Tab-separated table of C-alpha atoms in Angstrom:
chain	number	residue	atom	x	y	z
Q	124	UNK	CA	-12.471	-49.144	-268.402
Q	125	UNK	CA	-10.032	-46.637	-268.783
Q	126	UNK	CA	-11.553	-43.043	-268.943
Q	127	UNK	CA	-11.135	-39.927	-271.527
Q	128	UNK	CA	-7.303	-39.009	-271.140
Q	129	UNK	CA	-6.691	-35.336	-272.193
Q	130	UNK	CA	-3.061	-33.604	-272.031
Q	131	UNK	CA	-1.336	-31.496	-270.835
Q	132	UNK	CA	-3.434	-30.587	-267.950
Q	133	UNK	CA	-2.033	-26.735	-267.250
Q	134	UNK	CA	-0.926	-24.612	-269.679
Q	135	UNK	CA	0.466	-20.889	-269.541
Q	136	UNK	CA	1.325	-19.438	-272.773
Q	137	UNK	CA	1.282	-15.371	-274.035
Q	138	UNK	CA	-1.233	-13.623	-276.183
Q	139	UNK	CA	-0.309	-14.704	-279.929
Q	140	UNK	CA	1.616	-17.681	-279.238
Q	141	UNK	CA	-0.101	-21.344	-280.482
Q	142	UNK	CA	-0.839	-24.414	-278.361
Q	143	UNK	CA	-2.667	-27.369	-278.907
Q	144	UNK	CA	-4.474	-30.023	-276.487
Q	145	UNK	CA	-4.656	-33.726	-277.083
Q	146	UNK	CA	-7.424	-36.118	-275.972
Q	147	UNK	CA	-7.770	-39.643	-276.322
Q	148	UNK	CA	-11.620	-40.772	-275.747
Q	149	UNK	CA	-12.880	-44.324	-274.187
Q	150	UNK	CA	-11.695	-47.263	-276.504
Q	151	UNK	CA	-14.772	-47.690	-278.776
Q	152	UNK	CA	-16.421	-44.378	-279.021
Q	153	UNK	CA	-17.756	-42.560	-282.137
Q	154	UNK	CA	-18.149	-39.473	-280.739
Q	155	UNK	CA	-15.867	-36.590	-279.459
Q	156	UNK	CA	-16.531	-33.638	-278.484
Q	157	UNK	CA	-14.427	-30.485	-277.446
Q	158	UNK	CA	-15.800	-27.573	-274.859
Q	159	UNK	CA	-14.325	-24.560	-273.690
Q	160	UNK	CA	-15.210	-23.643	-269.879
Q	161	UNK	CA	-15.073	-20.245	-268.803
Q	162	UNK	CA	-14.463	-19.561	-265.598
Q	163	UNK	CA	-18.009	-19.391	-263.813
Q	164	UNK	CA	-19.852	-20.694	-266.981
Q	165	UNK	CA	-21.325	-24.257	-268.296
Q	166	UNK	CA	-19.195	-26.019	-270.831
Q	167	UNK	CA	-19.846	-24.569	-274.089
Q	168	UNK	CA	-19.356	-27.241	-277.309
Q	169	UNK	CA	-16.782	-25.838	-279.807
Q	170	UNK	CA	-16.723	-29.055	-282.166
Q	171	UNK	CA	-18.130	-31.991	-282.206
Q	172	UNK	CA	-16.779	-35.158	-284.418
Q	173	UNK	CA	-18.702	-38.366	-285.507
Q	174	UNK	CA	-15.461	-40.777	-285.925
Q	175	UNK	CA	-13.421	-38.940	-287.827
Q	176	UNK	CA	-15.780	-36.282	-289.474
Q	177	UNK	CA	-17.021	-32.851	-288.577
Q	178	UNK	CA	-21.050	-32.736	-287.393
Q	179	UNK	CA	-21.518	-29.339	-285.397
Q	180	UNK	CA	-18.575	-26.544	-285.347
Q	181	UNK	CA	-20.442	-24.039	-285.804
Q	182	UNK	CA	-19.302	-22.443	-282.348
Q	183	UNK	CA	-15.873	-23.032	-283.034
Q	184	UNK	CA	-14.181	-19.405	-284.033
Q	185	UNK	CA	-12.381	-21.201	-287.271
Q	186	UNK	CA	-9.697	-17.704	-287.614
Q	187	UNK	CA	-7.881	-19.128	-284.670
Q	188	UNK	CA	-8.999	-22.491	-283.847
Q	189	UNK	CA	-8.897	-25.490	-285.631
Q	190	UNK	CA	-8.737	-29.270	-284.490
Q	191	UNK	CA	-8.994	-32.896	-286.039
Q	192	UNK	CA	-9.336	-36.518	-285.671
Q	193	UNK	CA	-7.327	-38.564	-287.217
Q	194	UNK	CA	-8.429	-41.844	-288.210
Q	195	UNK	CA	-11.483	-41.342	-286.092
Q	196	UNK	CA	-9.950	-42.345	-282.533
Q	197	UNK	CA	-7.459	-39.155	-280.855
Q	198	UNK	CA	-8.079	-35.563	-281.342
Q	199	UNK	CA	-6.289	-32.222	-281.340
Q	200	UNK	CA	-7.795	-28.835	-280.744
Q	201	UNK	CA	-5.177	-26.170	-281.597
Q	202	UNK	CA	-5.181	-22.301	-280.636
Q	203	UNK	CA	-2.789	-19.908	-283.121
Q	204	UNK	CA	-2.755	-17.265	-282.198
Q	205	UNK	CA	-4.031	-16.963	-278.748
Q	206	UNK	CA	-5.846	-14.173	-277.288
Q	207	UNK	CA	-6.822	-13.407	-273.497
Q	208	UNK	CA	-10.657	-14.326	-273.595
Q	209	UNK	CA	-9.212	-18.064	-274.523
Q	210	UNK	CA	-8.042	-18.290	-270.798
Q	211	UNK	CA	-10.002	-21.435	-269.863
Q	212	UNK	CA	-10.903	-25.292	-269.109
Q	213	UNK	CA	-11.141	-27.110	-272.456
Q	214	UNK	CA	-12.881	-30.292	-271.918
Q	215	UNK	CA	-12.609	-33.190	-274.129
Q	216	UNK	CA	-15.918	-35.699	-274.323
Q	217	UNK	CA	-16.632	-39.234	-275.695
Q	218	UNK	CA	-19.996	-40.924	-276.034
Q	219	UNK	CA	-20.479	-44.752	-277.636
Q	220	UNK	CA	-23.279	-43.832	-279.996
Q	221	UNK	CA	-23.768	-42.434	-283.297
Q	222	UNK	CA	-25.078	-38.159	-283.722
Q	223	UNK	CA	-28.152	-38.052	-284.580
Q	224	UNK	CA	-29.153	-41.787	-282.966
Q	225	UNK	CA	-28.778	-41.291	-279.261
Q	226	UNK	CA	-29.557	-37.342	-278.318
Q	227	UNK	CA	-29.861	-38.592	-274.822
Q	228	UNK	CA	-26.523	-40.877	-275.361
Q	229	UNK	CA	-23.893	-40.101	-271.880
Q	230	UNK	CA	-20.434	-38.369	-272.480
Q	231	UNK	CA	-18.068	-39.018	-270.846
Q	232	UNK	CA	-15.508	-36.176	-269.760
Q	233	UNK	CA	-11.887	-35.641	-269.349
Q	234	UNK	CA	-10.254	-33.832	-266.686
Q	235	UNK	CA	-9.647	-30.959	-269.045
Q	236	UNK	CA	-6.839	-29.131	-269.780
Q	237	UNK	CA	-6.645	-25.430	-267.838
Q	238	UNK	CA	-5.063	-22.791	-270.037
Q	239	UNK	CA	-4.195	-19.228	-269.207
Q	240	UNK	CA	-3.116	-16.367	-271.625
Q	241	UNK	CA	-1.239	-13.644	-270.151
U	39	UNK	CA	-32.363	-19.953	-278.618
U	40	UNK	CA	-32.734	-22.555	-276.328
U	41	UNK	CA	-31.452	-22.004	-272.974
U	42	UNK	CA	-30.599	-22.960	-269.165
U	43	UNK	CA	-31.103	-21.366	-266.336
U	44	UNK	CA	-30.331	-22.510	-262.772
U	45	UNK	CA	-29.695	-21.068	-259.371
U	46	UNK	CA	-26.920	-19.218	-258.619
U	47	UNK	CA	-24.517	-20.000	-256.046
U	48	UNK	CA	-23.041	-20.943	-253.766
U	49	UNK	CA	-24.828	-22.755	-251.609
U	50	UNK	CA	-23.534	-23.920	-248.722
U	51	UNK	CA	-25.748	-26.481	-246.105
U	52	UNK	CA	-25.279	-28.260	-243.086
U	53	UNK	CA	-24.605	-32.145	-243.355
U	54	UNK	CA	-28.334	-33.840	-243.517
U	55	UNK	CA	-30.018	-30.880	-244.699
U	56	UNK	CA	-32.308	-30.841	-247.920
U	57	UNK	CA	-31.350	-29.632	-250.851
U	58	UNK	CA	-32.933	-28.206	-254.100
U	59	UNK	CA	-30.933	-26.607	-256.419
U	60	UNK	CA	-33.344	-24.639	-258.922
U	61	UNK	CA	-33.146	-25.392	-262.956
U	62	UNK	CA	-35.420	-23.719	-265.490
U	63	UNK	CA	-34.988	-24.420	-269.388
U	64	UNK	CA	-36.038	-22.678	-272.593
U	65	UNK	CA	-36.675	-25.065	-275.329
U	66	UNK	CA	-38.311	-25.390	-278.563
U	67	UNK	CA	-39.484	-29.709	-279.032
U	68	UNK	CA	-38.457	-31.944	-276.192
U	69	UNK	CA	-35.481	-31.269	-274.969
U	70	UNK	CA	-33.874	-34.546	-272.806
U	71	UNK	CA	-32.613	-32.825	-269.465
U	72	UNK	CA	-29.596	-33.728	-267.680
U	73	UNK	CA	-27.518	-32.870	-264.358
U	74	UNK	CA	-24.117	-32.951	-264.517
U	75	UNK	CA	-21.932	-33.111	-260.943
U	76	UNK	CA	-18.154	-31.721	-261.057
U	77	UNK	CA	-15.905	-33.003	-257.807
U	78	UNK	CA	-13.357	-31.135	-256.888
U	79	UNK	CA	-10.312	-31.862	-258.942
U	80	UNK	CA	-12.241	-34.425	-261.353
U	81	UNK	CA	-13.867	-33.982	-264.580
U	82	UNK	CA	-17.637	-33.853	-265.077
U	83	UNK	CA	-19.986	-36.291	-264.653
U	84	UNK	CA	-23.372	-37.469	-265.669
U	85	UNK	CA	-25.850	-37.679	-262.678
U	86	UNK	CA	-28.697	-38.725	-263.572
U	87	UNK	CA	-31.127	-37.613	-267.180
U	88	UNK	CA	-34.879	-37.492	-268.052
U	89	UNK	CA	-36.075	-37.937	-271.571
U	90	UNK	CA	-39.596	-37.296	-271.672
U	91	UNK	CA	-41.574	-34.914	-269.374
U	92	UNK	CA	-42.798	-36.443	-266.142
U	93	UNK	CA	-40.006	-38.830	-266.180
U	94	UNK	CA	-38.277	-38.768	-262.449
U	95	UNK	CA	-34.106	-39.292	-262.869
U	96	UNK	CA	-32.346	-40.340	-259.568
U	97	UNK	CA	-29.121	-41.471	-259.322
U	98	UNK	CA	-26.848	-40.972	-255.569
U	99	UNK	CA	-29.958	-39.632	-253.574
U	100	UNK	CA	-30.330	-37.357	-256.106
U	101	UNK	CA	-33.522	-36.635	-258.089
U	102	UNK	CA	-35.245	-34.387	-260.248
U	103	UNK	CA	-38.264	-34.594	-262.248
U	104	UNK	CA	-39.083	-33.033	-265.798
U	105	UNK	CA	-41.862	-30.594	-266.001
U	106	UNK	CA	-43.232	-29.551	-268.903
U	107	UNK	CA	-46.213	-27.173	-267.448
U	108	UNK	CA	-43.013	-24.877	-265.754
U	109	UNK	CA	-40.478	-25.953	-268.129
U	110	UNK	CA	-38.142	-27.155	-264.858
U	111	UNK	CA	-35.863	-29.695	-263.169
U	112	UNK	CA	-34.888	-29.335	-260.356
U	113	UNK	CA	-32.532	-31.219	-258.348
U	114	UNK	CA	-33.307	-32.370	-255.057
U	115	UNK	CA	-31.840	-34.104	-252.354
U	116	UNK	CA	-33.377	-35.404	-248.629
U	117	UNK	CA	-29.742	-35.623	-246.380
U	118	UNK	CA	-27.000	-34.346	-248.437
U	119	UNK	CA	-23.338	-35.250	-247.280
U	120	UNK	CA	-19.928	-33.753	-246.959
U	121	UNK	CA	-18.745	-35.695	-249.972
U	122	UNK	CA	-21.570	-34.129	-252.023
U	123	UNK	CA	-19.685	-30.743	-252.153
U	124	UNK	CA	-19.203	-30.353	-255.732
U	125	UNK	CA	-20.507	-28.034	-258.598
U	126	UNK	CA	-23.527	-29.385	-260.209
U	127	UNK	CA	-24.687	-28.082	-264.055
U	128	UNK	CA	-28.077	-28.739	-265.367
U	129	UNK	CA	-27.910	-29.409	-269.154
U	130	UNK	CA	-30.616	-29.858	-272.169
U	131	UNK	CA	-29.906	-31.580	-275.457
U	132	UNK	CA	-30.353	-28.873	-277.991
U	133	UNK	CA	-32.064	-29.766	-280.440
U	134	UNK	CA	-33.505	-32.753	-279.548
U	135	UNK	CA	-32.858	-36.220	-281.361
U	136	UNK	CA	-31.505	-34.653	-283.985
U	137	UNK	CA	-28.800	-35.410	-286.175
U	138	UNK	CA	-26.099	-32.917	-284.483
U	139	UNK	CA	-27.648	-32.505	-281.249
U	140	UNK	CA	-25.602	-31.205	-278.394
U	141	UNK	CA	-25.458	-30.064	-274.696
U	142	UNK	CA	-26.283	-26.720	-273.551
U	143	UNK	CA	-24.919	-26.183	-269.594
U	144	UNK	CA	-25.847	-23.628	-267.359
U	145	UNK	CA	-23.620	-22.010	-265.717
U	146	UNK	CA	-23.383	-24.414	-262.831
U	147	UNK	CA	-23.830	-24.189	-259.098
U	148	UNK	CA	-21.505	-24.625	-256.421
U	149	UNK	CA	-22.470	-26.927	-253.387
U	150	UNK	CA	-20.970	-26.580	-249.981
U	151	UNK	CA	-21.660	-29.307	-247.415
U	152	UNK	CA	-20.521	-28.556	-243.450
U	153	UNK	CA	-19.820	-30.975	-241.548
């Protein structure tokens, strides 16, 4: 079974400019989730999307981020305009079951995508 | 708000040794608990969960068991190897079973194995 495919995997763009990262979760899964790792910190959930709607974004910072999923399968997280403190890993996750159902359900990670804002 | 804690690192061992790497949660409910293992150059990856206090998860050698009384899991090992040098993340569902529940990592700790 194919894994979570995110792209591109490095990124170096200046403060202000815009850039967006793709994912495209395991074949089947309702579930995504985006997370933006800090460099010495735990993965910390930005959005997360139940097919193709919105269930937690509440720690997504909305003035400069957005992101969507389109007909519930790939998603795009988009920066504009970047600042400094967005230099990180932002991880794209899958899981099979529905929010709400399976609290204990296992997501499944991409290899992230490693941006840096100079 | 709920909350991880584990132990910093890194930690580096010889190959065989024993390993516990110290996680402590804050958590209204039941959280389920969860260690996540990083390899270098690979995304993360679930290692093993618990759902319900007392429950042991093992997965790899690995095991931890969730304790209620000292609100802990901590993940142990009896001979680690060279190939378990990774960074390893305890996690809690926050909140739990509910309709948006989520992850919450700590900040991860990094495992060095000698040879």
């Amino acid at each position: 079974e194919a894994g979570v495919a995110q792209s591109p995997r490095y990124k170096i763009i200046e403060k202000r400019q815009s850039v967006a990262f793709w994912c495209n979760p395991i074949s089947g899964h309702a579930t995504l989730y985006w997370y933006q790792q800090i460099l010495g910190q735990g993965p910390k959930l930005l959005i997360q999307f139940q097919n193709n709607g919105v269930v937690d974004d509440s720690q997504l910072p909305k003035d400069r981020f957005s992101a969507e999923r389109l007909k519930g399968v790939d998603s795009t997280l988009k920066i504009q305009p970047a600042k400094l403190e967005d230099s990180a890993v932002y991880l794209c996750a899958s899981s099979f079951g529905l929010a709400g159902v399976m609290s204990t359900d296992t997501q499944y990670f991409g290899p992230g995508t490693r941006l840096t804002v100079l | 708000g709920n909350s991880v804690t584990q132990m910093e690192g890194p930690v580096t061992l010889s190959e065989e040794a024993f390993l516990t790497i110290n996680c402590t949660y804050t958590a209204t409910g039941y959280p389920s608990l969860f260690w996540y293992v990083q390899y270098p150059g690979e995304g993360l990856q679930l290692l093993l969960k618990a759902t319900k206090a007392d429950d042991k998860g093992s997965n790899k050698g690995f095991e931890a068991t969730y304790r209620k009384e000292t609100t802990s899991f901590h993940l142990e090992k009896g001979s680690v190897q060279v190939s378990d040098s990774a960074v390893y993340f305890c996690a809690l569902s926050d909140p739990p079973s509910s309709s948006a529940s989520k992850i919450i990592f700590g900040s991860g700790t990094r495992l060095s194995i000698r040879p």
